Coordinates of C-alpha atoms in Angstrom, one line a residue:
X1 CA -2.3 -14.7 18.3
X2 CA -0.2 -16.9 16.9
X3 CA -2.8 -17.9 13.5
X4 CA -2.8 -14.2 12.2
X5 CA 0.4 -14.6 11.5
X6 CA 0.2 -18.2 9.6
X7 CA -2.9 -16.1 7.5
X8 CA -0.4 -13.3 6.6
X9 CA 2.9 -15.6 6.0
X10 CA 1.1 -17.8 4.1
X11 CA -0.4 -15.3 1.7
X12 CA 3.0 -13.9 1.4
X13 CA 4.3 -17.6 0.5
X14 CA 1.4 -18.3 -2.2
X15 CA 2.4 -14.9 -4.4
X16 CA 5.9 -15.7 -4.0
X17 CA 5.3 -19.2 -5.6
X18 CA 3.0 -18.4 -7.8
X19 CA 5.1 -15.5 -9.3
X20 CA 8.5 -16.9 -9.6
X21 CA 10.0 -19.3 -12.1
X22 CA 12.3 -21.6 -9.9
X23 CA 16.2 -22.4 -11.2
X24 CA 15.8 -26.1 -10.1
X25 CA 16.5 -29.1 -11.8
X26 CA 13.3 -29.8 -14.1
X27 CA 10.1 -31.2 -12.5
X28 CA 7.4 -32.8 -13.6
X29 CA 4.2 -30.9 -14.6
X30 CA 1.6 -30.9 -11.7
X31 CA -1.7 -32.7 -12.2
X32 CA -3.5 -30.5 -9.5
X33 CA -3.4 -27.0 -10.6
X34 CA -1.0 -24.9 -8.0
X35 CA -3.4 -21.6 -8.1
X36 CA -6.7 -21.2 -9.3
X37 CA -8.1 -17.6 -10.1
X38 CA -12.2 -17.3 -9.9
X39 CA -13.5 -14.1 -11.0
X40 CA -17.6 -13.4 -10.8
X41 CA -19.9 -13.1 -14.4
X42 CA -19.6 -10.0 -15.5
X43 CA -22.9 -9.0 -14.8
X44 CA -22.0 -8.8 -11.1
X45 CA -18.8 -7.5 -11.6
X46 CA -19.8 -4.9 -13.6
X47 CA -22.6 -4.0 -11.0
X48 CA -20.6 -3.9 -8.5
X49 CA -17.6 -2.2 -10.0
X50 CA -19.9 0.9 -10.9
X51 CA -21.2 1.0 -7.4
X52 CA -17.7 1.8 -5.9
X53 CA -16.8 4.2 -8.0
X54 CA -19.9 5.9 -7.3
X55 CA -19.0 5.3 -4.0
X56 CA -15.8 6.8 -3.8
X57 CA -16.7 10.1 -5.6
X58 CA -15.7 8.9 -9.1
X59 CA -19.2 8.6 -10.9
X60 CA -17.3 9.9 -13.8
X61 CA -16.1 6.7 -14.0
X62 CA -18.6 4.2 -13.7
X63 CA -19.8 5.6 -17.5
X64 CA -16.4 4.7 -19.4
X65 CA -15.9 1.6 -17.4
X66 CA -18.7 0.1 -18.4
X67 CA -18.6 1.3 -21.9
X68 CA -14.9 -0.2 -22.4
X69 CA -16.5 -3.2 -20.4
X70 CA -19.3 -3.5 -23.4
X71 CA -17.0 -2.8 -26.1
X72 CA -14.3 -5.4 -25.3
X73 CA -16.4 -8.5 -23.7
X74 CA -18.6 -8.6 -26.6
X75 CA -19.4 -12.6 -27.2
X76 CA -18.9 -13.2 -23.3
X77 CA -21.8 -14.8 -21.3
X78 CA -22.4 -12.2 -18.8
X79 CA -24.1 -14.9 -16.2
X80 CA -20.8 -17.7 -15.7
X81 CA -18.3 -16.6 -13.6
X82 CA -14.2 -16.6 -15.5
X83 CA -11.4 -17.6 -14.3
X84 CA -8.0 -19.6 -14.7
X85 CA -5.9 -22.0 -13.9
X86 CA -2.2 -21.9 -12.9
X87 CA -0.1 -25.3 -13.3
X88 CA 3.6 -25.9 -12.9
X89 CA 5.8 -27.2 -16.2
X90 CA 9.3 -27.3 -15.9
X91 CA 9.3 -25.3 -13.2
X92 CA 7.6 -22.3 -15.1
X93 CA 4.0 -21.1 -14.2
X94 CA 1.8 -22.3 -16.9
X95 CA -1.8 -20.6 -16.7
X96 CA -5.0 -21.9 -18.8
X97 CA -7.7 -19.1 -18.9
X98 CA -11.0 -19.4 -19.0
X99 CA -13.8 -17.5 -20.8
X100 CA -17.3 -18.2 -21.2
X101 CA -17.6 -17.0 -24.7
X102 CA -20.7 -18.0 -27.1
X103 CA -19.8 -16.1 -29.8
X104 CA -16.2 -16.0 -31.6
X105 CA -17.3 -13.7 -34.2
X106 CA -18.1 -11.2 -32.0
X107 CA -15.3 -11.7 -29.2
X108 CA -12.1 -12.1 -31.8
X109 CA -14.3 -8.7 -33.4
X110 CA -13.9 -6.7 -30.7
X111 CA -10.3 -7.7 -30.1
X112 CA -9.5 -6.8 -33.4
X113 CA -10.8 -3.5 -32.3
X114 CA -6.7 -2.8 -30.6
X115 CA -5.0 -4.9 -33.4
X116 CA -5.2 -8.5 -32.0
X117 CA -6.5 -10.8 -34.7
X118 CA -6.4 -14.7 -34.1
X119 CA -5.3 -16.8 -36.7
X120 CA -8.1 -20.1 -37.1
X121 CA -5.9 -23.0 -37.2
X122 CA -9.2 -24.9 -37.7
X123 CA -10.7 -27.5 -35.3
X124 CA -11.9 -24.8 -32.9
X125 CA -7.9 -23.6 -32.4
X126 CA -6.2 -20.1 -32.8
X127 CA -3.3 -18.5 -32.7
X128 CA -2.8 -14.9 -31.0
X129 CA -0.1 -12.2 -31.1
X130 CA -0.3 -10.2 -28.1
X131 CA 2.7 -7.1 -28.6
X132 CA 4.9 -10.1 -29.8
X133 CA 3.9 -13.0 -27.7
X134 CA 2.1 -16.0 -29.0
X135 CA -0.3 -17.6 -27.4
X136 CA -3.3 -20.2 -28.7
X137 CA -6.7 -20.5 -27.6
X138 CA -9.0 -23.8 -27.8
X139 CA -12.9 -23.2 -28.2
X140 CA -14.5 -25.9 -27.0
X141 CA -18.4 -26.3 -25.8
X142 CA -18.9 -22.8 -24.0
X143 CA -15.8 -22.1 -23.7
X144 CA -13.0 -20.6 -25.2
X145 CA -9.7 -21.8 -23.2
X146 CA -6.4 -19.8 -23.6
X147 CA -2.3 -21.1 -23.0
X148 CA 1.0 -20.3 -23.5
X149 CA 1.7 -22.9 -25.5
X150 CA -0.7 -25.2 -27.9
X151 CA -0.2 -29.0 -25.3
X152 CA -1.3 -26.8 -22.8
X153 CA -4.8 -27.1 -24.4
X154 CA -5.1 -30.8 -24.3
X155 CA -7.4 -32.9 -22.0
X156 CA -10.1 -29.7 -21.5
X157 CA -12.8 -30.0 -18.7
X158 CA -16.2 -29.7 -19.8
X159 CA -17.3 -26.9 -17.5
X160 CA -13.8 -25.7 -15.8
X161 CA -16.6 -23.6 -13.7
X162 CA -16.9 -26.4 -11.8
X163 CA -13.4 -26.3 -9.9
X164 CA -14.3 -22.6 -8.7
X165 CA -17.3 -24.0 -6.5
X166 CA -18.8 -20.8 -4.5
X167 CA -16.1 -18.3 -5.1
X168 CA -17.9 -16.2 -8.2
X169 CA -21.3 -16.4 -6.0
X170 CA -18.9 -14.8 -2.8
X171 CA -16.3 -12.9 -4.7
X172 CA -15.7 -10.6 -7.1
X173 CA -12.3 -11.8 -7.6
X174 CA -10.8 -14.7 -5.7
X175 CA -7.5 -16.6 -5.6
X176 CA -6.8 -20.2 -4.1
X177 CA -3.3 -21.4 -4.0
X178 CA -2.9 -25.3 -3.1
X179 CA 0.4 -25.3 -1.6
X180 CA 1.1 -29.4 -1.9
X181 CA 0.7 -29.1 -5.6
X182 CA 3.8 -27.2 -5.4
X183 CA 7.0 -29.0 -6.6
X184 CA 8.9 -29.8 -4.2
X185 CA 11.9 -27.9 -4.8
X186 CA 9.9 -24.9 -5.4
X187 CA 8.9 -25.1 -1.2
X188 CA 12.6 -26.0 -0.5
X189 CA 13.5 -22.7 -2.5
X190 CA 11.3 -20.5 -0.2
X191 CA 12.5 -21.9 2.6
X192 CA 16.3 -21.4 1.9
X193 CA 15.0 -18.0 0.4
X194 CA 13.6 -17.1 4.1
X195 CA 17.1 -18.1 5.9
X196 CA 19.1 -16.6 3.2
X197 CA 17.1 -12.9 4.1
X198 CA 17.3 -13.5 7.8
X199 CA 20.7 -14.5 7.9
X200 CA 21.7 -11.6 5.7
X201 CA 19.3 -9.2 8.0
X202 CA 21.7 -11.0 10.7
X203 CA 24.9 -9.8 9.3
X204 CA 23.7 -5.9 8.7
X205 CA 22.9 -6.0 12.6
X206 CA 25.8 -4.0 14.3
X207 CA 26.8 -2.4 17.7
X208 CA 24.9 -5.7 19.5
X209 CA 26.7 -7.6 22.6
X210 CA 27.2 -11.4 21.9
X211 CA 24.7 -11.9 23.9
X212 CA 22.0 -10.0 22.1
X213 CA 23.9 -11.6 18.8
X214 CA 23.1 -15.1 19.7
X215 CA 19.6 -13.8 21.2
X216 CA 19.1 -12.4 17.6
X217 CA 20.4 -15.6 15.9
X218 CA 18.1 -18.1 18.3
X219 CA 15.2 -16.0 17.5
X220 CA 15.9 -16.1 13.6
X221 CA 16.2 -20.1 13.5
X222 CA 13.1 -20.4 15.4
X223 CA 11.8 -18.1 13.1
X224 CA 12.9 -20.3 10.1
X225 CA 11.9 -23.1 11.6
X226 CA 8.2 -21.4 12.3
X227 CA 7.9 -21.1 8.2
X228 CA 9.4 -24.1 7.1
X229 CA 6.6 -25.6 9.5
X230 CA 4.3 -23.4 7.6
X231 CA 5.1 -24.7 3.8
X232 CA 4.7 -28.4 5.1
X233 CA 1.7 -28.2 6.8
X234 CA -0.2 -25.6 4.6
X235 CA -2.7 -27.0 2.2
X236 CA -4.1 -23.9 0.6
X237 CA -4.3 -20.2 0.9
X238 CA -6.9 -18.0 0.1
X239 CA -7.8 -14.2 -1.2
X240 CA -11.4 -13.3 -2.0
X241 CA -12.2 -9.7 -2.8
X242 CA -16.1 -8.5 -2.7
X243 CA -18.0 -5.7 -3.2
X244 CA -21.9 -5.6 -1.9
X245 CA -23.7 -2.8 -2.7
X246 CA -26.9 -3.7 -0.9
X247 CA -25.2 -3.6 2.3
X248 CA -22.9 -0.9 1.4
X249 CA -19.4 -1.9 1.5
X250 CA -16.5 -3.6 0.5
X251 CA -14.0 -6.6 2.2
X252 CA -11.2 -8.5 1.4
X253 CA -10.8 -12.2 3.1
X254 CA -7.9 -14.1 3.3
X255 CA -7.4 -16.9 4.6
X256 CA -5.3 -20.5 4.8
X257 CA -6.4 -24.5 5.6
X258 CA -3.6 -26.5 6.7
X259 CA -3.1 -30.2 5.8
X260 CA -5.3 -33.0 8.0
X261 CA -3.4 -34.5 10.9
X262 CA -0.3 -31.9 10.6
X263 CA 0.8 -30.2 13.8
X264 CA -0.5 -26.8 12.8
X265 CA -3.8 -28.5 12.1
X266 CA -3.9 -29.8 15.3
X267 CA -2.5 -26.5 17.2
X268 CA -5.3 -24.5 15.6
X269 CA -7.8 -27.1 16.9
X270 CA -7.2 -25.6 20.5
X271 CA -8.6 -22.5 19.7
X272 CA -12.0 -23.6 19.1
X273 CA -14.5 -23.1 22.0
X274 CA -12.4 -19.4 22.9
X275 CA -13.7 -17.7 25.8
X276 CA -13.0 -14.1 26.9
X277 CA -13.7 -11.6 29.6
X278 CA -13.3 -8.8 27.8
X279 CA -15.8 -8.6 25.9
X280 CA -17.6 -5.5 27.5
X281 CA -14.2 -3.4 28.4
X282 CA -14.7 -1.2 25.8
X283 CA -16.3 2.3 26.0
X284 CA -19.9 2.2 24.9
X285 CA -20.2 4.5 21.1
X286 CA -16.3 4.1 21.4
X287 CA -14.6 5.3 18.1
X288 CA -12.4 2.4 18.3
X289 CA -12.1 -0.8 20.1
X290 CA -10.3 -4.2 19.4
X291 CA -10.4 -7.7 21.2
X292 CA -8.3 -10.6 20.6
X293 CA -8.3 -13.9 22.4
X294 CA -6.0 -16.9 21.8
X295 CA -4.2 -20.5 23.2
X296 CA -0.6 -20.5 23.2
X297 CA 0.6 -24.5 22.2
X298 CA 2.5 -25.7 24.5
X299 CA 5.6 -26.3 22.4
X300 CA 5.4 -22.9 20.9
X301 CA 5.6 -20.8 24.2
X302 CA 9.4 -21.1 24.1
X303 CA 9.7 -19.7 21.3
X304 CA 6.8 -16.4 22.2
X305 CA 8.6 -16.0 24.9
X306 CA 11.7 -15.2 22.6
X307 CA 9.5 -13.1 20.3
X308 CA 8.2 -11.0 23.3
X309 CA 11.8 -10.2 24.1
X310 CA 12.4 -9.3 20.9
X311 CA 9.7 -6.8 20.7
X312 CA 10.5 -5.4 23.9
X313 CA 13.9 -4.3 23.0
X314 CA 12.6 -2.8 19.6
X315 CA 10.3 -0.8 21.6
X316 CA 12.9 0.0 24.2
X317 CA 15.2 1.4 21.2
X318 CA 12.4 3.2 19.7
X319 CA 11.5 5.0 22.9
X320 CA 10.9 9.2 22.3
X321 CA 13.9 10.6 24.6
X322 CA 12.0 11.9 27.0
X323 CA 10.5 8.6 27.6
X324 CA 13.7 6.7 27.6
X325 CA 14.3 6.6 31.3
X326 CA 10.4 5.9 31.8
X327 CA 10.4 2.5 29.1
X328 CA 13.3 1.3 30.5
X329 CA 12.7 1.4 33.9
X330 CA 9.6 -0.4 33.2
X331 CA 9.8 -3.0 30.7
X332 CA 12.0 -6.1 32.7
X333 CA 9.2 -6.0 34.7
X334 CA 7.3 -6.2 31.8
X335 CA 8.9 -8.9 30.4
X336 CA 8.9 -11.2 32.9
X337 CA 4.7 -10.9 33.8
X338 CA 4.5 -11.5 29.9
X339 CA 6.6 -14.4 30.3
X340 CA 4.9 -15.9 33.3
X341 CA 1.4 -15.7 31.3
X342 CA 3.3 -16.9 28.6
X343 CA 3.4 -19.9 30.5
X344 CA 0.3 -20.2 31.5
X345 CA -0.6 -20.1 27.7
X346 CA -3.7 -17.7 27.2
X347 CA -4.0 -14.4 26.1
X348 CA -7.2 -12.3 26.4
X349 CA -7.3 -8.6 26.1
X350 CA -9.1 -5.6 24.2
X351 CA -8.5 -1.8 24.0
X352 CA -11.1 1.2 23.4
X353 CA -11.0 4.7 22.4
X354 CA -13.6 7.5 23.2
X355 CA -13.6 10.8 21.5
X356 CA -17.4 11.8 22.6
X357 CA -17.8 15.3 23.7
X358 CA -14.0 16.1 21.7
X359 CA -12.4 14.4 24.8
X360 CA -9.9 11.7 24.0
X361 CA -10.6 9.0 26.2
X362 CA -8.9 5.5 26.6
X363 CA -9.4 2.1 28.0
X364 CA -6.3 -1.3 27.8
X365 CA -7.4 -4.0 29.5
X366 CA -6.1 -8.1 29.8
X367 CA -5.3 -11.0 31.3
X368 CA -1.8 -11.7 33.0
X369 CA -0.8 -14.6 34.9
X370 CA -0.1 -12.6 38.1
X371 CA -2.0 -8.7 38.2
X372 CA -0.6 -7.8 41.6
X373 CA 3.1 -9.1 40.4
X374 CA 2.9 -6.5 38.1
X375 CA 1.8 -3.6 40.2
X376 CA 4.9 -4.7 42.4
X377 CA 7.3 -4.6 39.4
X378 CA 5.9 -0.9 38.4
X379 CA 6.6 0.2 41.9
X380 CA 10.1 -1.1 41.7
X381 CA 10.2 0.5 38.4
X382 CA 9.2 3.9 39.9
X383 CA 11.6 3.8 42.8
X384 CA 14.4 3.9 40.3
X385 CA 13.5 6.5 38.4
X386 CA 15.4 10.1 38.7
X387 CA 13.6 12.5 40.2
X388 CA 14.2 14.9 37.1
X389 CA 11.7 17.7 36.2
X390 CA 9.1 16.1 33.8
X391 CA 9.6 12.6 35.3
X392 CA 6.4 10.8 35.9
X393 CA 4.6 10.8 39.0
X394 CA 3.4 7.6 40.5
X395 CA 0.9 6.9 42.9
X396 CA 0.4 3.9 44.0
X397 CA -2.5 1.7 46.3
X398 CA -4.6 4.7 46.4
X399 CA -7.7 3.0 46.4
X400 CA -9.9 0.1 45.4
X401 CA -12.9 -1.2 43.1
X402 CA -14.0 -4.4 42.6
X403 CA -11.5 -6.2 44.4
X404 CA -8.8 -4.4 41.7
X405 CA -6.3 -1.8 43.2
X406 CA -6.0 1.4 41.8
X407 CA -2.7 3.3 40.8
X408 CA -2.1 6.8 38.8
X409 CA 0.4 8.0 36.3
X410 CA 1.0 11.3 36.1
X411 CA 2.9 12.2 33.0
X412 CA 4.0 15.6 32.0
X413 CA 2.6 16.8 28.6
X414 CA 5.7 19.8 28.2
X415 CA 7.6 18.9 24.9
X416 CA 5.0 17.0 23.4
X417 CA 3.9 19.1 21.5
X418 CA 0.8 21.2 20.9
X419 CA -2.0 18.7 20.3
X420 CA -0.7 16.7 23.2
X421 CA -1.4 19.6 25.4
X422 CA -4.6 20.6 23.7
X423 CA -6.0 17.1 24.2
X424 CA -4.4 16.2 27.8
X425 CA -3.3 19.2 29.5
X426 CA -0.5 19.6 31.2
X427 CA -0.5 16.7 32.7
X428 CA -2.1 13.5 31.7
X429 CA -3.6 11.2 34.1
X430 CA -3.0 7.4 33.7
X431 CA -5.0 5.3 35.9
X432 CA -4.3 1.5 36.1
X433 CA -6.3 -0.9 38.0
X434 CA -4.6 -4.7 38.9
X435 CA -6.1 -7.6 40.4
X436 CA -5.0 -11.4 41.2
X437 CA -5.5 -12.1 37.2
X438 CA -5.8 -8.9 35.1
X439 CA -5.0 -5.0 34.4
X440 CA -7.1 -2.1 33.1
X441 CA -5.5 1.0 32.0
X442 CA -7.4 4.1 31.7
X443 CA -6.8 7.8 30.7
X444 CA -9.9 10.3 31.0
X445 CA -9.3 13.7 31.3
X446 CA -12.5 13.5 34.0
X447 CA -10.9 11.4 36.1
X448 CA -11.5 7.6 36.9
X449 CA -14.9 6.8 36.7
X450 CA -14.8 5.7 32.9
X451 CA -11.8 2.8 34.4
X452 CA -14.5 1.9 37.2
X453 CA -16.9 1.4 34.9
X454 CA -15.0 -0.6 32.7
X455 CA -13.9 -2.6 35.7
X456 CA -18.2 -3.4 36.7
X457 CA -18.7 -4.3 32.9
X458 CA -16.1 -6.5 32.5
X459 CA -16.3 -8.7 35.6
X460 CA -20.2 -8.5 34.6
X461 CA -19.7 -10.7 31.4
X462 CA -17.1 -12.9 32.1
X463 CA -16.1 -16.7 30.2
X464 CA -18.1 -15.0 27.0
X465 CA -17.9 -17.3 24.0
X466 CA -15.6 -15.0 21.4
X467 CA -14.0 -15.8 17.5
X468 CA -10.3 -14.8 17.9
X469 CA -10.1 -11.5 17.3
X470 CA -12.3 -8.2 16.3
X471 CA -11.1 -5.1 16.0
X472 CA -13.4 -2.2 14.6
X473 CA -12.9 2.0 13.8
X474 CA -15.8 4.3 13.5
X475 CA -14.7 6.4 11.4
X476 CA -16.9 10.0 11.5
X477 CA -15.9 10.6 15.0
X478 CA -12.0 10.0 14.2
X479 CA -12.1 12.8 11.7
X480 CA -14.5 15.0 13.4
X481 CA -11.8 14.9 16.6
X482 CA -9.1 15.3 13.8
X483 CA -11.0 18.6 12.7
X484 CA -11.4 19.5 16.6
X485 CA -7.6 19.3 17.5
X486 CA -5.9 20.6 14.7
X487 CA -8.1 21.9 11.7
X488 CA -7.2 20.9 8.4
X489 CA -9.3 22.3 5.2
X490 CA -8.4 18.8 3.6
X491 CA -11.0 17.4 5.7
X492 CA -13.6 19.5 5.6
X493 CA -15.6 17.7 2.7
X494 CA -14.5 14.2 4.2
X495 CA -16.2 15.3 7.3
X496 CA -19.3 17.1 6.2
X497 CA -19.6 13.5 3.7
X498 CA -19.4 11.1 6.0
X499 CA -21.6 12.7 8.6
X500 CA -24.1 11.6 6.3
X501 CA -23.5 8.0 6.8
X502 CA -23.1 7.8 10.4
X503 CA -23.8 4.1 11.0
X504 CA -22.4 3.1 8.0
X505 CA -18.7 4.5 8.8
X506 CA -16.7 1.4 9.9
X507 CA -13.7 -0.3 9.3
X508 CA -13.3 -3.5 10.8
X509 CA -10.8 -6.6 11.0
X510 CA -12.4 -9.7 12.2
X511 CA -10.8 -12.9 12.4
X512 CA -12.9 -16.6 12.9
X513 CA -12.0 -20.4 12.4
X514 CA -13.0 -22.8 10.2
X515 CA -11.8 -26.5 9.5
X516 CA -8.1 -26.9 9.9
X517 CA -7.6 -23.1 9.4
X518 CA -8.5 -19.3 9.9
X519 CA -10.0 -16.6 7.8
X520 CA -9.6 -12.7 8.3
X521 CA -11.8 -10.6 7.0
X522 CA -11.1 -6.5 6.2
X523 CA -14.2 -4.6 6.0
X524 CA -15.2 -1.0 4.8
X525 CA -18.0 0.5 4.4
X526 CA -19.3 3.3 1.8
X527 CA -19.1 6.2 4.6
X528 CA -15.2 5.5 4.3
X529 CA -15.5 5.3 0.8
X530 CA -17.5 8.8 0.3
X531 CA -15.1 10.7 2.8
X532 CA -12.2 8.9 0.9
X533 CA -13.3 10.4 -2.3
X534 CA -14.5 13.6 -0.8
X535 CA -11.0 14.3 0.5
X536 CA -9.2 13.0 -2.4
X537 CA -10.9 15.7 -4.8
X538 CA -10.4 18.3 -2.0
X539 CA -6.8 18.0 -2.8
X540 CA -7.1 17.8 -6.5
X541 CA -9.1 20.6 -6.6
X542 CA -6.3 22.6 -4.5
X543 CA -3.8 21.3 -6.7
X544 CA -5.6 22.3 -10.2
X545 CA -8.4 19.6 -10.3
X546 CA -7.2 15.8 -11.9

């Protein structure tokens, strides 16, 4: 679990430093440049541009794009890719754009076009006003090289091209940040950046007992201490946007690669060779479903353990009212089964949903460090709960399958409103199932067979080889079960347009390893993107069109 979040804070890390000018002491101008910025020939972008906007209902579009697009990159090479380069000098962002441009005539012609005309300064160098900044551009070879400042065009590589390696043949656009070309004091300012939010998130905290206080504050330093791990270790972070028509659809990676030898290079080594025995919990033709395996380090369990208590008690607070008693009744037990498996350091789990037939089913199943341990702390949980009118109804030991005990829920649908009772009834059945090592938790109108079932698939395929996480969303049958609960004339086209591209309706997050790092990936495909547009211009239209 723990590498999503090292993806996510270190994307968050790479804007920040790439965005900010840092009031430090002045440093000395990186060799290496920080970021890098790789965007595909125009050929393919423009391809591929004008096949999501067809995509998304916009055709419209597609025509002025690519007539601005001819108009204003006259003189450009439309087969090499474009980019730039972002350096640090005196502590100021300093980027050096790239264009493959053959012809200056024709490029400075078409710039003229909106009033920007470059004053030839000879030798192959110009000057540009751009709404009252000046900048100066170099042409040298095949390319023409723009700066913020006239030294910034000295010592030029031949083909700067080169530096992008296979990011224009992957990505449309792409950004690379290499996070030990930093300055210094620019990765000591984040850090004391982090601790100064925290501690001031800290200090707005009221109504806590000093026990939760120093909780809260132990959690925050480990927290701090988590990131400024991060900046050292980090080598580069990655963003990488795509758009391929041939398979209709769209993703956006990201993704980081942390320094050889450094402890989070080494902690992310343990989750090669993942195994999981969940791979088959989910419903077949579900309309949802996620997995996610991982290794817990052993010098990080301390402080999951803390973070698990943390979300606990934010879940605890955020309870409905009717569901007050209920969560906090249940969640110490909770808490300490986490914390025993925790321990044990592996988590393995996945989720489905069903919505065949317009019946919401679903399926939770994982792997805790003690299954029967649990079932004992629900049925301590239950005996403590007041017997008031709504309360759930448990029932527990009454039967078995596979050598997994089964228990019900039975949870009172008055109050929640009327979808809740339109999709569960009255009542709504929760069955959960717990053995020497695991839980499965189902709700199925019908009853339990769909929990059995799930149960005989899973201990089927167990120990299957896995990346660390998948998750995925078919999309047509969540908005034709959105139209079959509570009708909505909004999603009428989206539904009618997507059923078209049934098999091509998908969402998905993936996550997989690669060298001293890990990569997400964010997929949709062109179903989404018609229903998307269809039910965008629904609402225009019922508003009085764009």
């Amino acid at each position: 679990m723990r590498f999503r979040r090292f993806v996510v804070s270190a994307a968050g890390f790479a804007v920040i430093a790439c965005a900010c000018a840092i009031p430090q002491s002045r440093a000395q101008e990186v060799k290496r440049p920080v970021g890098v910025v790789s965007i595909a020939p125009l050929e393919k972008l423009l391809q591929d541009t004008t096949y999501l906007l067809k995509a998304c209902n916009v055709q419209e579009l597609a025509g002025i794009v690519n007539l601005m697009a001819n108009q204003y990159t006259q003189g450009i090479d439309r087969t090499k890719p474009l980019g730039a380069f972002v350096y640090v000098v005196d502590d100021t962002p300093a980027p050096l754009i790239f264009l493959p441009v053959t012809d200056n005539n024709l490029f400075f012609g078409a710039l003229a076009s909106v009033g920007i005309e470059p004053e030839d300064l000879g030798d192959g160098l110009f000057e540009i006003d751009v709404s009252g900044q000046t900048l100066f551009a170099k042409h040298t070879g095949s390319w023409l090289f723009i700066a913020q400042a006239e030294d910034g065009l000295a010592n030029l590589p031949a083909d700067p091209s080169a530096a992008l390696g296979e990011s224009p043949k992957k990505f449309d656009v792409a950004l690379r940040v290499n996070v030990q070309a930093l300055p210094a004091e620019t990765r000591d300012w984040v850090s004391e950046q982090v601790r100064v939010g925290m501690d001031r998130g800290l200090a707005e905290q009221s109504g806590q007992t000093a026990e939760a206080q120093t909780a809260s504050k132990e959690l925050a330093e480990a927290n701090i201490a988590q990131i400024q791990q991060l900046v050292s270790d980090t080598e580069q972070v990655f963003l990488g946007w795509n758009i391929e028509p041939n398979n209709q659809h769209l993703y956006l990676d990201s993704g980081a690669q942390f320094v050889d030898g450094s402890k989070l290079a080494n902690q992310l080594s343990s989750m090669k060779g993942l195994k999981s025995d969940y791979t088959q919990l989910a419903f077949p033709g579900s309309a949802a479903r996620f997995r996610f395996t991982s290794v817990v380090p052993e010098d990080e369990k301390a402080n999951q353990i803390k973070n698990i208590d943390n979300s606990l008690s934010q879940l605890e607070n955020a309870a409905p009212p009717e569901f007050k008693e209920l969560v906090a009744a249940v969640l110490p037990g909770l808490k300490k089964v986490f914390e025993q498996t925790i321990q044990e350091g592996i988590f393995d789990g996945a989720g489905s949903v069903s919505l065949a037939d317009d019946s919401l089913r679903v399926l939770i199943g994982g792997r805790v460090a003690d299954g029967n341990a649990l079932a004992a702390e629900l049925k301590r949980a239950a005996a403590g709960l007041s017997a008031t009118t709504g309360a759930p109804k448990f029932q527990f030991d009454i039967g078995t399958h596979k050598g997994m005990t089964l228990h019900s829920v039975l949870v009172s649908t008055e109050g929640a409103g009327r979808d809740a009772k339109k999709i569960f009834g009255d009542t709504m059945t929760v069955m959960v199932a717990t053995g020497p090592k695991g839980f499965v938790i189902g709700i199925d109108p019908a009853g339990d067979a769909s929990l059995k079932a799930a149960i005989d698939r899973t201990q089927a395929a167990t120990g299957q080889a896995v990346s660390p996480m998948d998750a995925t969303i078919e999309v047509a049958q969540v908005l034709k079960f959105a139209q079959s609960v509570s009708p909505n004339s909004l999603l009428d086209n989206a539904v009618q347009m997507i059923a078209q591209y049934v098999g091509k309706d998908k969402i998905q997050l993936s996550g997989s390893m690669i060298e001293r790092g890990a990569t997400y990936r964010f997929l949709v495909e062109e179903g989404v993107l018609r229903a998307g547009g269809a039910a965008a211009k629904s609402g225009s239209a019922g508003n009085g069109g764009f």
